[in-house]
Amino acid sequence: MTLSSIPSPSISSFSIGPFTIRFYALCILTGIALAVWIATRRWKRMGGSFDQVLDITLCSVPAGIIGARLYHIITTPERFFGPQGDWTEMFRIWNGGLGIWGGVLFGALAAWAWCRFKHYPMALLADAIAPALLVAQAVGRLGNWFNKELYGSATTSPWGLSVDDSGVLYHPTFLYELLWNLIGAALIVWIGNKALQRLAPGSLFTIYIMWYTAGRTWIEALRIDYAHQFLGVRINVWVSMGVFVLGAIAFIVLQRSNQSRAELQRRLVAVTSAEIQRQAEQATPRQSQTAAPSDASSEHLEAVEDEQTAERHAERRQHNA
């Protein structure tokens, strides 16, 4: 018996004058904005600043979109090449077709390169963005709903997605992944609040990898859109299982590392304070340069240290309780 039928949107875009605004793009942009907001709050608690997150975003988001599109092109080449293909379709990303694996890989490489250039601790950044990525991916899945794509097989469960007038309902895989990602984001935040100081830097990001790939494995298996297979199993299922194993290995290896979270936070605070000082020197008139820069950086350092001390005290109280 069907208890709830999820209707598909009747439109996927709207126009403002000569411009066409697509809901798929709006969902992706909304997800990015939420991710930046979440990551900034977490990054600032570690000693960073909003400007740093913004710079990293401006590097990693374009790289991630390019990587996601390349992954889709490589795994479904017949859509773009050959007798039935249209190579110009490669540039129409609003029609869908962004592979998360290519997006994460290229985005992570861009973020790593920028962090290395600016001397930001990449492990801390990875922990800061872990829940933010899941929220962004959750919101982005709504774009598939507007495009009426990537749904699952027909279902007789108490819920289902209606995509046409046939009366047949399908597994709303976009909704499954949306809920799975939001639960994962909440779980990572909870683990961070309870045990962050006992986990090696970068551990929350490996938990993100394991959580997302575990969900993607069973959700991908429900989908009926065309995909290449190996031994009767969709390629993305194999990729998900392989990345899950790599995430688990990375988590174990990180726990055996000697990297100190406190030391990385001190390094980040020092780098951020130096950046604030340079910005103050550029903005302050020559006659007042001697006082204002040091005051700004000192205030940042004291504020971060106070917040980190309060977090450590709260964690000790929770542990003792």
PDB file of C-alpha atoms in Angstrom:
ATOM      1  CA  MET A   1       0.000   0.000   0.000  1.00  0.00           C
ATOM      2  CA  THR A   2       1.360   3.402  -0.977  1.00  0.00           C
ATOM      3  CA  LEU A   3       1.302   5.886   1.888  1.00  0.00           C
ATOM      4  CA  SER A   4       3.145   8.680   0.169  1.00  0.00           C
ATOM      5  CA  SER A   5       3.713   9.464  -3.491  1.00  0.00           C
ATOM      6  CA  ILE A   6       6.407  12.042  -4.177  1.00  0.00           C
ATOM      7  CA  PRO A   7       5.531  14.100  -7.249  1.00  0.00           C
ATOM      8  CA  SER A   8       8.219  15.229  -9.645  1.00  0.00           C
ATOM      9  CA  PRO A   9       8.524  18.981 -10.264  1.00  0.00           C
ATOM     10  CA  SER A  10       6.696  20.189 -13.360  1.00  0.00           C
ATOM     11  CA  ILE A  11       9.520  22.587 -14.254  1.00  0.00           C
ATOM     12  CA  SER A  12      13.302  22.434 -14.095  1.00  0.00           C
ATOM     13  CA  SER A  13      14.059  26.071 -14.919  1.00  0.00           C
ATOM     14  CA  PHE A  14      12.626  29.555 -15.208  1.00  0.00           C
ATOM     15  CA  SER A  15      13.562  32.661 -17.172  1.00  0.00           C
ATOM     16  CA  ILE A  16      14.424  36.191 -16.152  1.00  0.00           C
ATOM     17  CA  GLY A  17      14.531  38.226 -19.319  1.00  0.00           C
ATOM     18  CA  PRO A  18      16.978  36.541 -21.705  1.00  0.00           C
ATOM     19  CA  PHE A  19      18.512  34.418 -18.927  1.00  0.00           C
ATOM     20  CA  THR A  20      17.461  30.862 -18.094  1.00  0.00           C
ATOM     21  CA  ILE A  21      17.876  29.892 -14.425  1.00  0.00           C
ATOM     22  CA  ARG A  22      18.028  26.146 -13.821  1.00  0.00           C
ATOM     23  CA  PHE A  23      17.079  24.611 -10.496  1.00  0.00           C
ATOM     24  CA  TYR A  24      19.884  22.065 -10.868  1.00  0.00           C
ATOM     25  CA  ALA A  25      22.426  24.897 -10.776  1.00  0.00           C
ATOM     26  CA  LEU A  26      20.603  26.657  -7.930  1.00  0.00           C
ATOM     27  CA  CYS A  27      20.725  23.489  -5.830  1.00  0.00           C
ATOM     28  CA  ILE A  28      24.461  23.132  -6.389  1.00  0.00           C
ATOM     29  CA  LEU A  29      25.107  26.800  -5.580  1.00  0.00           C
ATOM     30  CA  THR A  30      22.950  26.595  -2.452  1.00  0.00           C
ATOM     31  CA  GLY A  31      24.860  23.520  -1.326  1.00  0.00           C
ATOM     32  CA  ILE A  32      28.176  25.296  -1.877  1.00  0.00           C
ATOM     33  CA  ALA A  33      26.998  28.340   0.097  1.00  0.00           C
ATOM     34  CA  LEU A  34      25.884  26.172   3.022  1.00  0.00           C
ATOM     35  CA  ALA A  35      29.168  24.254   2.928  1.00  0.00           C
ATOM     36  CA  VAL A  36      31.169  27.490   3.052  1.00  0.00           C
ATOM     37  CA  TRP A  37      29.117  28.713   6.013  1.00  0.00           C
ATOM     38  CA  ILE A  38      29.522  25.452   7.956  1.00  0.00           C
ATOM     39  CA  ALA A  39      33.211  25.096   7.119  1.00  0.00           C
ATOM     40  CA  THR A  40      33.890  28.717   8.111  1.00  0.00           C
ATOM     41  CA  ARG A  41      32.331  28.274  11.555  1.00  0.00           C
ATOM     42  CA  ARG A  42      34.386  25.154  12.188  1.00  0.00           C
ATOM     43  CA  TRP A  43      37.599  26.568  10.663  1.00  0.00           C
ATOM     44  CA  LYS A  44      37.416  29.746  12.749  1.00  0.00           C
ATOM     45  CA  ARG A  45      37.130  27.662  15.919  1.00  0.00           C
ATOM     46  CA  MET A  46      40.406  26.013  14.929  1.00  0.00           C
ATOM     47  CA  GLY A  47      42.109  29.366  14.507  1.00  0.00           C
ATOM     48  CA  GLY A  48      41.448  30.232  10.871  1.00  0.00           C
ATOM     49  CA  SER A  49      39.441  32.965   9.189  1.00  0.00           C
ATOM     50  CA  PHE A  50      36.611  33.389   6.687  1.00  0.00           C
ATOM     51  CA  ASP A  51      38.965  34.863   4.086  1.00  0.00           C
ATOM     52  CA  GLN A  52      40.989  31.658   4.133  1.00  0.00           C
ATOM     53  CA  VAL A  53      37.892  29.514   3.550  1.00  0.00           C
ATOM     54  CA  LEU A  54      36.785  31.831   0.747  1.00  0.00           C
ATOM     55  CA  ASP A  55      40.153  31.592  -1.003  1.00  0.00           C
ATOM     56  CA  ILE A  56      40.145  27.804  -0.710  1.00  0.00           C
ATOM     57  CA  THR A  57      36.582  27.694  -2.049  1.00  0.00           C
ATOM     58  CA  LEU A  58      37.481  29.822  -5.073  1.00  0.00           C
ATOM     59  CA  CYS A  59      40.225  27.308  -5.893  1.00  0.00           C
ATOM     60  CA  SER A  60      38.546  24.012  -5.059  1.00  0.00           C
ATOM     61  CA  VAL A  61      34.988  24.545  -6.346  1.00  0.00           C
ATOM     62  CA  PRO A  62      35.929  25.218 -10.013  1.00  0.00           C
ATOM     63  CA  ALA A  63      38.452  22.382  -9.860  1.00  0.00           C
ATOM     64  CA  GLY A  64      35.819  20.109  -8.318  1.00  0.00           C
ATOM     65  CA  ILE A  65      33.255  20.909 -11.019  1.00  0.00           C
ATOM     66  CA  ILE A  66      35.807  20.217 -13.745  1.00  0.00           C
ATOM     67  CA  GLY A  67      36.825  16.954 -12.082  1.00  0.00           C
ATOM     68  CA  ALA A  68      33.218  15.877 -11.595  1.00  0.00           C
ATOM     69  CA  ARG A  69      32.423  16.533 -15.241  1.00  0.00           C
ATOM     70  CA  LEU A  70      35.558  14.732 -16.449  1.00  0.00           C
ATOM     71  CA  TYR A  71      34.679  11.678 -14.350  1.00  0.00           C
ATOM     72  CA  HIS A  72      31.207  11.593 -15.920  1.00  0.00           C
ATOM     73  CA  ILE A  73      32.630  11.972 -19.425  1.00  0.00           C
ATOM     74  CA  ILE A  74      35.170   9.196 -18.887  1.00  0.00           C
ATOM     75  CA  THR A  75      32.641   6.766 -17.397  1.00  0.00           C
ATOM     76  CA  THR A  76      29.894   7.472 -19.986  1.00  0.00           C
ATOM     77  CA  PRO A  77      31.799   8.362 -23.186  1.00  0.00           C
ATOM     78  CA  GLU A  78      29.022   7.203 -25.535  1.00  0.00           C
ATOM     79  CA  ARG A  79      26.938  10.220 -24.486  1.00  0.00           C
ATOM     80  CA  PHE A  80      29.563  12.562 -25.949  1.00  0.00           C
ATOM     81  CA  PHE A  81      31.465  10.598 -28.601  1.00  0.00           C
ATOM     82  CA  GLY A  82      30.668   8.109 -31.328  1.00  0.00           C
ATOM     83  CA  PRO A  83      27.737   7.929 -33.738  1.00  0.00           C
ATOM     84  CA  GLN A  84      25.120   8.639 -31.071  1.00  0.00           C
ATOM     85  CA  GLY A  85      27.159  11.164 -29.102  1.00  0.00           C
ATOM     86  CA  ASP A  86      27.219  14.936 -29.052  1.00  0.00           C
ATOM     87  CA  TRP A  87      30.546  16.387 -27.937  1.00  0.00           C
ATOM     88  CA  THR A  88      29.003  19.809 -27.252  1.00  0.00           C
ATOM     89  CA  GLU A  89      26.966  18.165 -24.487  1.00  0.00           C
ATOM     90  CA  MET A  90      30.166  18.077 -22.420  1.00  0.00           C
ATOM     91  CA  PHE A  91      29.714  21.766 -21.672  1.00  0.00           C
ATOM     92  CA  ARG A  92      26.014  21.619 -20.758  1.00  0.00           C
ATOM     93  CA  ILE A  93      26.434  20.669 -17.120  1.00  0.00           C
ATOM     94  CA  TRP A  94      22.984  22.032 -16.311  1.00  0.00           C
ATOM     95  CA  ASN A  95      21.591  18.897 -17.954  1.00  0.00           C
ATOM     96  CA  GLY A  96      23.188  16.804 -15.220  1.00  0.00           C
ATOM     97  CA  GLY A  97      26.226  14.588 -15.186  1.00  0.00           C
ATOM     98  CA  LEU A  98      28.650  15.390 -12.363  1.00  0.00           C
ATOM     99  CA  GLY A  99      30.550  12.445 -10.890  1.00  0.00           C
ATOM    100  CA  ILE A 100      31.215  12.953  -7.189  1.00  0.00           C
ATOM    101  CA  TRP A 101      34.478  10.992  -7.277  1.00  0.00           C
ATOM    102  CA  GLY A 102      36.093  13.319  -9.782  1.00  0.00           C
ATOM    103  CA  GLY A 103      34.742  16.327  -7.906  1.00  0.00           C
ATOM    104  CA  VAL A 104      36.183  15.248  -4.559  1.00  0.00           C
ATOM    105  CA  LEU A 105      39.533  14.279  -6.104  1.00  0.00           C
ATOM    106  CA  PHE A 106      40.100  17.471  -8.089  1.00  0.00           C
ATOM    107  CA  GLY A 107      38.632  19.683  -5.360  1.00  0.00           C
ATOM    108  CA  ALA A 108      40.830  18.053  -2.717  1.00  0.00           C
ATOM    109  CA  LEU A 109      43.953  18.425  -4.867  1.00  0.00           C
ATOM    110  CA  ALA A 110      43.213  22.108  -5.426  1.00  0.00           C
ATOM    111  CA  ALA A 111      42.595  22.673  -1.703  1.00  0.00           C
ATOM    112  CA  TRP A 112      45.790  20.790  -0.829  1.00  0.00           C
ATOM    113  CA  ALA A 113      47.858  22.857  -3.271  1.00  0.00           C
ATOM    114  CA  TRP A 114      46.479  26.121  -1.871  1.00  0.00           C
ATOM    115  CA  CYS A 115      46.990  25.017   1.733  1.00  0.00           C
ATOM    116  CA  ARG A 116      50.547  24.016   0.961  1.00  0.00           C
ATOM    117  CA  PHE A 117      51.183  27.383  -0.686  1.00  0.00           C
ATOM    118  CA  LYS A 118      49.674  29.323   2.235  1.00  0.00           C
ATOM    119  CA  HIS A 119      50.992  26.978   4.975  1.00  0.00           C
ATOM    120  CA  TYR A 120      47.540  25.998   6.280  1.00  0.00           C
ATOM    121  CA  PRO A 121      47.289  22.577   7.996  1.00  0.00           C
ATOM    122  CA  MET A 122      45.439  20.444   5.446  1.00  0.00           C
ATOM    123  CA  ALA A 123      44.425  17.871   8.077  1.00  0.00           C
ATOM    124  CA  LEU A 124      42.551  20.515  10.056  1.00  0.00           C
ATOM    125  CA  LEU A 125      40.866  21.790   6.915  1.00  0.00           C
ATOM    126  CA  ALA A 126      39.769  18.252   6.031  1.00  0.00           C
ATOM    127  CA  ASP A 127      38.127  17.867   9.438  1.00  0.00           C
ATOM    128  CA  ALA A 128      36.465  21.269   9.135  1.00  0.00           C
ATOM    129  CA  ILE A 129      34.888  20.563   5.750  1.00  0.00           C
ATOM    130  CA  ALA A 130      33.850  16.929   6.373  1.00  0.00           C
ATOM    131  CA  PRO A 131      30.248  17.609   7.518  1.00  0.00           C
ATOM    132  CA  ALA A 132      30.012  20.610   5.190  1.00  0.00           C
ATOM    133  CA  LEU A 133      30.626  18.396   2.154  1.00  0.00           C
ATOM    134  CA  LEU A 134      27.835  16.031   3.160  1.00  0.00           C
ATOM    135  CA  VAL A 135      25.395  18.928   3.535  1.00  0.00           C
ATOM    136  CA  ALA A 136      26.407  20.293   0.129  1.00  0.00           C
ATOM    137  CA  GLN A 137      25.954  16.889  -1.482  1.00  0.00           C
ATOM    138  CA  ALA A 138      22.559  16.481   0.187  1.00  0.00           C
ATOM    139  CA  VAL A 139      21.264  19.779  -1.166  1.00  0.00           C
ATOM    140  CA  GLY A 140      22.797  19.101  -4.566  1.00  0.00           C
ATOM    141  CA  ARG A 141      20.756  15.895  -4.876  1.00  0.00           C
ATOM    142  CA  LEU A 142      17.614  18.004  -5.099  1.00  0.00           C
ATOM    143  CA  GLY A 143      18.888  19.037  -8.522  1.00  0.00           C
ATOM    144  CA  ASN A 144      18.413  15.441  -9.703  1.00  0.00           C
ATOM    145  CA  TRP A 145      14.811  15.632  -8.503  1.00  0.00           C
ATOM    146  CA  PHE A 146      14.155  18.740 -10.597  1.00  0.00           C
ATOM    147  CA  ASN A 147      15.822  17.075 -13.603  1.00  0.00           C
ATOM    148  CA  LYS A 148      13.803  13.847 -13.099  1.00  0.00           C
ATOM    149  CA  GLU A 149      16.960  11.761 -13.249  1.00  0.00           C
ATOM    150  CA  LEU A 150      18.905   9.111 -11.358  1.00  0.00           C
ATOM    151  CA  TYR A 151      15.907   7.551  -9.645  1.00  0.00           C
ATOM    152  CA  GLY A 152      15.746   3.893  -8.681  1.00  0.00           C
ATOM    153  CA  SER A 153      13.809   0.865  -9.803  1.00  0.00           C
ATOM    154  CA  ALA A 154      10.057   0.521  -9.534  1.00  0.00           C
ATOM    155  CA  THR A 155       8.884  -0.026  -5.977  1.00  0.00           C
ATOM    156  CA  THR A 156       5.833  -1.223  -4.101  1.00  0.00           C
ATOM    157  CA  SER A 157       7.074   0.237  -0.819  1.00  0.00           C
ATOM    158  CA  PRO A 158       4.830   2.650   1.127  1.00  0.00           C
ATOM    159  CA  TRP A 159       6.557   5.555  -0.588  1.00  0.00           C
ATOM    160  CA  GLY A 160       7.707   6.210  -4.120  1.00  0.00           C
ATOM    161  CA  LEU A 161       8.604   8.811  -6.710  1.00  0.00           C
ATOM    162  CA  SER A 162       6.227   9.586  -9.546  1.00  0.00           C
ATOM    163  CA  VAL A 163       8.055  10.606 -12.728  1.00  0.00           C
ATOM    164  CA  ASP A 164       5.252  10.337 -15.301  1.00  0.00           C
ATOM    165  CA  ASP A 165       1.528   9.623 -15.656  1.00  0.00           C
ATOM    166  CA  SER A 166       1.923   5.835 -15.781  1.00  0.00           C
ATOM    167  CA  GLY A 167       1.132   5.401 -12.110  1.00  0.00           C
ATOM    168  CA  VAL A 168       4.386   3.497 -11.540  1.00  0.00           C
ATOM    169  CA  LEU A 169       6.403   4.648  -8.535  1.00  0.00           C
ATOM    170  CA  TYR A 170      10.175   4.462  -8.287  1.00  0.00           C
ATOM    171  CA  HIS A 171      12.695   4.485  -5.470  1.00  0.00           C
ATOM    172  CA  PRO A 172      13.482   8.171  -4.746  1.00  0.00           C
ATOM    173  CA  THR A 173      17.225   7.590  -4.574  1.00  0.00           C
ATOM    174  CA  PHE A 174      17.864  11.346  -4.492  1.00  0.00           C
ATOM    175  CA  LEU A 175      15.905  11.455  -1.222  1.00  0.00           C
ATOM    176  CA  TYR A 176      17.684   8.414   0.206  1.00  0.00           C
ATOM    177  CA  GLU A 177      21.062  10.008  -0.398  1.00  0.00           C
ATOM    178  CA  LEU A 178      19.893  13.396   0.877  1.00  0.00           C
ATOM    179  CA  LEU A 179      18.775  11.883   4.191  1.00  0.00           C
ATOM    180  CA  TRP A 180      21.837   9.625   4.431  1.00  0.00           C
ATOM    181  CA  ASN A 181      24.172  12.593   3.956  1.00  0.00           C
ATOM    182  CA  LEU A 182      22.394  14.774   6.519  1.00  0.00           C
ATOM    183  CA  ILE A 183      22.522  11.974   9.082  1.00  0.00           C
ATOM    184  CA  GLY A 184      26.223  11.547   8.327  1.00  0.00           C
ATOM    185  CA  ALA A 185      26.882  15.267   8.754  1.00  0.00           C
ATOM    186  CA  ALA A 186      25.161  15.237  12.154  1.00  0.00           C
ATOM    187  CA  LEU A 187      27.118  12.115  13.137  1.00  0.00           C
ATOM    188  CA  ILE A 188      30.464  13.688  12.239  1.00  0.00           C
ATOM    189  CA  VAL A 189      29.636  16.831  14.219  1.00  0.00           C
ATOM    190  CA  TRP A 190      28.639  14.672  17.199  1.00  0.00           C
ATOM    191  CA  ILE A 191      31.845  12.622  17.022  1.00  0.00           C
ATOM    192  CA  GLY A 192      33.845  15.827  16.757  1.00  0.00           C
ATOM    193  CA  ASN A 193      32.184  17.255  19.854  1.00  0.00           C
ATOM    194  CA  LYS A 194      32.713  14.068  21.844  1.00  0.00           C
ATOM    195  CA  ALA A 195      36.121  12.807  20.807  1.00  0.00           C
ATOM    196  CA  LEU A 196      37.928  15.326  18.607  1.00  0.00           C
ATOM    197  CA  GLN A 197      41.016  15.620  20.826  1.00  0.00           C
ATOM    198  CA  ARG A 198      41.373  11.836  20.956  1.00  0.00           C
ATOM    199  CA  LEU A 199      41.309  11.467  17.178  1.00  0.00           C
ATOM    200  CA  ALA A 200      44.235  12.223  14.910  1.00  0.00           C
ATOM    201  CA  PRO A 201      43.908  15.267  12.635  1.00  0.00           C
ATOM    202  CA  GLY A 202      42.124  14.307   9.440  1.00  0.00           C
ATOM    203  CA  SER A 203      40.126  11.493  11.055  1.00  0.00           C
ATOM    204  CA  LEU A 204      36.764  13.182  10.590  1.00  0.00           C
ATOM    205  CA  PHE A 205      37.400  13.405   6.856  1.00  0.00           C
ATOM    206  CA  THR A 206      38.080   9.668   6.658  1.00  0.00           C
ATOM    207  CA  ILE A 207      34.808   9.080   8.537  1.00  0.00           C
ATOM    208  CA  TYR A 208      33.106  11.227   5.906  1.00  0.00           C
ATOM    209  CA  ILE A 209      34.627   9.050   3.189  1.00  0.00           C
ATOM    210  CA  MET A 210      33.494   5.825   4.842  1.00  0.00           C
ATOM    211  CA  TRP A 211      30.000   7.088   5.633  1.00  0.00           C
ATOM    212  CA  TYR A 212      29.334   8.478   2.172  1.00  0.00           C
ATOM    213  CA  THR A 213      30.671   5.464   0.294  1.00  0.00           C
ATOM    214  CA  ALA A 214      28.774   3.025   2.526  1.00  0.00           C
ATOM    215  CA  GLY A 215      25.534   4.799   1.643  1.00  0.00           C
ATOM    216  CA  ARG A 216      26.409   5.307  -1.999  1.00  0.00           C
ATOM    217  CA  THR A 217      27.017   1.562  -2.388  1.00  0.00           C
ATOM    218  CA  TRP A 218      23.454   0.493  -1.591  1.00  0.00           C
ATOM    219  CA  ILE A 219      21.802   3.585  -3.090  1.00  0.00           C
ATOM    220  CA  GLU A 220      23.725   3.208  -6.367  1.00  0.00           C
ATOM    221  CA  ALA A 221      22.601  -0.430  -6.565  1.00  0.00           C
ATOM    222  CA  LEU A 222      18.959   0.732  -6.657  1.00  0.00           C
ATOM    223  CA  ARG A 223      19.393   3.036  -9.646  1.00  0.00           C
ATOM    224  CA  ILE A 224      18.247   2.037 -13.131  1.00  0.00           C
ATOM    225  CA  ASP A 225      19.858   4.747 -15.268  1.00  0.00           C
ATOM    226  CA  TYR A 226      22.404   3.451 -17.744  1.00  0.00           C
ATOM    227  CA  ALA A 227      25.845   2.751 -16.306  1.00  0.00           C
ATOM    228  CA  HIS A 228      28.786   0.586 -17.276  1.00  0.00           C
ATOM    229  CA  GLN A 229      29.093  -2.616 -15.290  1.00  0.00           C
ATOM    230  CA  PHE A 230      31.790  -5.030 -14.268  1.00  0.00           C
ATOM    231  CA  LEU A 231      30.799  -8.591 -13.324  1.00  0.00           C
ATOM    232  CA  GLY A 232      27.193  -7.487 -13.410  1.00  0.00           C
ATOM    233  CA  VAL A 233      27.719  -4.683 -10.879  1.00  0.00           C
ATOM    234  CA  ARG A 234      27.665  -0.964 -11.664  1.00  0.00           C
ATOM    235  CA  ILE A 235      31.114   0.646 -11.837  1.00  0.00           C
ATOM    236  CA  ASN A 236      30.182   3.241  -9.219  1.00  0.00           C
ATOM    237  CA  VAL A 237      29.336   0.468  -6.761  1.00  0.00           C
ATOM    238  CA  TRP A 238      32.810  -0.987  -7.203  1.00  0.00           C
ATOM    239  CA  VAL A 239      34.333   2.473  -6.836  1.00  0.00           C
ATOM    240  CA  SER A 240      32.335   3.103  -3.659  1.00  0.00           C
ATOM    241  CA  MET A 241      33.483  -0.137  -2.077  1.00  0.00           C
ATOM    242  CA  GLY A 242      37.083   0.502  -3.047  1.00  0.00           C
ATOM    243  CA  VAL A 243      37.076   4.056  -1.686  1.00  0.00           C
ATOM    244  CA  PHE A 244      35.448   2.815   1.529  1.00  0.00           C
ATOM    245  CA  VAL A 245      38.331   0.400   2.064  1.00  0.00           C
ATOM    246  CA  LEU A 246      40.854   3.182   1.380  1.00  0.00           C
ATOM    247  CA  GLY A 247      39.042   5.422   3.868  1.00  0.00           C
ATOM    248  CA  ALA A 248      39.147   2.732   6.539  1.00  0.00           C
ATOM    249  CA  ILE A 249      42.866   2.158   5.954  1.00  0.00           C
ATOM    250  CA  ALA A 250      43.517   5.901   6.102  1.00  0.00           C
ATOM    251  CA  PHE A 251      41.634   6.152   9.410  1.00  0.00           C
ATOM    252  CA  ILE A 252      43.773   3.401  10.954  1.00  0.00           C
ATOM    253  CA  VAL A 253      47.016   4.865   9.620  1.00  0.00           C
ATOM    254  CA  LEU A 254      46.149   8.325  10.941  1.00  0.00           C
ATOM    255  CA  GLN A 255      45.616   7.008  14.463  1.00  0.00           C
ATOM    256  CA  ARG A 256      49.185   5.706  14.418  1.00  0.00           C
ATOM    257  CA  SER A 257      50.646   9.019  13.323  1.00  0.00           C
ATOM    258  CA  ASN A 258      52.421  11.376  15.705  1.00  0.00           C
ATOM    259  CA  GLN A 259      50.755  14.494  14.344  1.00  0.00           C
ATOM    260  CA  SER A 260      49.462  16.727  17.149  1.00  0.00           C
ATOM    261  CA  ARG A 261      46.141  18.508  16.683  1.00  0.00           C
ATOM    262  CA  ALA A 262      47.154  21.138  19.240  1.00  0.00           C
ATOM    263  CA  GLU A 263      50.384  21.834  17.368  1.00  0.00           C
ATOM    264  CA  LEU A 264      48.542  22.166  14.057  1.00  0.00           C
ATOM    265  CA  GLN A 265      46.086  24.569  15.652  1.00  0.00           C
ATOM    266  CA  ARG A 266      48.928  26.668  17.032  1.00  0.00           C
ATOM    267  CA  ARG A 267      50.469  26.759  13.571  1.00  0.00           C
ATOM    268  CA  LEU A 268      47.162  27.838  12.033  1.00  0.00           C
ATOM    269  CA  VAL A 269      46.689  30.555  14.650  1.00  0.00           C
ATOM    270  CA  ALA A 270      50.190  31.847  13.949  1.00  0.00           C
ATOM    271  CA  VAL A 271      49.614  31.914  10.178  1.00  0.00           C
ATOM    272  CA  THR A 272      46.233  33.610  10.595  1.00  0.00           C
ATOM    273  CA  SER A 273      47.648  36.203  12.977  1.00  0.00           C
ATOM    274  CA  ALA A 274      50.421  36.983  10.494  1.00  0.00           C
ATOM    275  CA  GLU A 275      47.867  37.421   7.704  1.00  0.00           C
ATOM    276  CA  ILE A 276      45.758  39.732   9.870  1.00  0.00           C
ATOM    277  CA  GLN A 277      48.844  41.760  10.672  1.00  0.00           C
ATOM    278  CA  ARG A 278      49.768  42.107   6.996  1.00  0.00           C
ATOM    279  CA  GLN A 279      46.217  43.170   6.135  1.00  0.00           C
ATOM    280  CA  ALA A 280      46.239  45.726   8.934  1.00  0.00           C
ATOM    281  CA  GLU A 281      49.568  47.114   7.748  1.00  0.00           C
ATOM    282  CA  GLN A 282      48.159  47.581   4.261  1.00  0.00           C
ATOM    283  CA  ALA A 283      44.965  49.216   5.511  1.00  0.00           C
ATOM    284  CA  THR A 284      46.426  51.371   8.295  1.00  0.00           C
ATOM    285  CA  PRO A 285      47.944  54.803   7.532  1.00  0.00           C
ATOM    286  CA  ARG A 286      51.706  54.975   7.806  1.00  0.00           C
ATOM    287  CA  GLN A 287      51.727  56.971  11.008  1.00  0.00           C
ATOM    288  CA  SER A 288      49.738  54.329  12.947  1.00  0.00           C
ATOM    289  CA  GLN A 289      51.318  51.185  11.567  1.00  0.00           C
ATOM    290  CA  THR A 290      53.332  50.524  14.700  1.00  0.00           C
ATOM    291  CA  ALA A 291      50.353  49.900  16.981  1.00  0.00           C
ATOM    292  CA  ALA A 292      47.326  48.663  15.053  1.00  0.00           C
ATOM    293  CA  PRO A 293      48.750  45.507  13.396  1.00  0.00           C
ATOM    294  CA  SER A 294      49.999  43.903  16.587  1.00  0.00           C
ATOM    295  CA  ASP A 295      46.761  44.720  18.374  1.00  0.00           C
ATOM    296  CA  ALA A 296      44.669  42.996  15.690  1.00  0.00           C
ATOM    297  CA  SER A 297      46.759  39.828  15.614  1.00  0.00           C
ATOM    298  CA  SER A 298      46.970  39.657  19.411  1.00  0.00           C
ATOM    299  CA  GLU A 299      43.201  39.966  19.742  1.00  0.00           C
ATOM    300  CA  HIS A 300      42.722  37.113  17.262  1.00  0.00           C
ATOM    301  CA  LEU A 301      45.245  34.926  19.078  1.00  0.00           C
ATOM    302  CA  GLU A 302      43.635  35.548  22.485  1.00  0.00           C
ATOM    303  CA  ALA A 303      40.108  34.929  21.169  1.00  0.00           C
ATOM    304  CA  VAL A 304      41.066  31.616  19.569  1.00  0.00           C
ATOM    305  CA  GLU A 305      42.979  30.431  22.627  1.00  0.00           C
ATOM    306  CA  ASP A 306      40.058  31.283  24.905  1.00  0.00           C
ATOM    307  CA  GLU A 307      37.622  29.354  22.698  1.00  0.00           C
ATOM    308  CA  GLN A 308      39.907  26.329  22.409  1.00  0.00           C
ATOM    309  CA  THR A 309      40.455  26.306  26.183  1.00  0.00           C
ATOM    310  CA  ALA A 310      36.703  26.407  26.775  1.00  0.00           C
ATOM    311  CA  GLU A 311      36.215  23.487  24.362  1.00  0.00           C
ATOM    312  CA  ARG A 312      38.860  21.407  26.151  1.00  0.00           C
ATOM    313  CA  HIS A 313      37.263  22.086  29.522  1.00  0.00           C
ATOM    314  CA  ALA A 314      33.834  21.123  28.177  1.00  0.00           C
ATOM    315  CA  GLU A 315      35.231  17.887  26.746  1.00  0.00           C
ATOM    316  CA  ARG A 316      36.866  17.005  30.060  1.00  0.00           C
ATOM    317  CA  ARG A 317      33.572  17.572  31.884  1.00  0.00           C
ATOM    318  CA  GLN A 318      31.770  15.313  29.414  1.00  0.00           C
ATOM    319  CA  HIS A 319      34.456  12.657  29.759  1.00  0.00           C
ATOM    320  CA  ASN A 320      34.314  12.758  33.553  1.00  0.00           C
ATOM    321  CA  ALA A 321      30.529  12.585  33.509  1.00  0.00           C
TER     322      ALA A 321
END
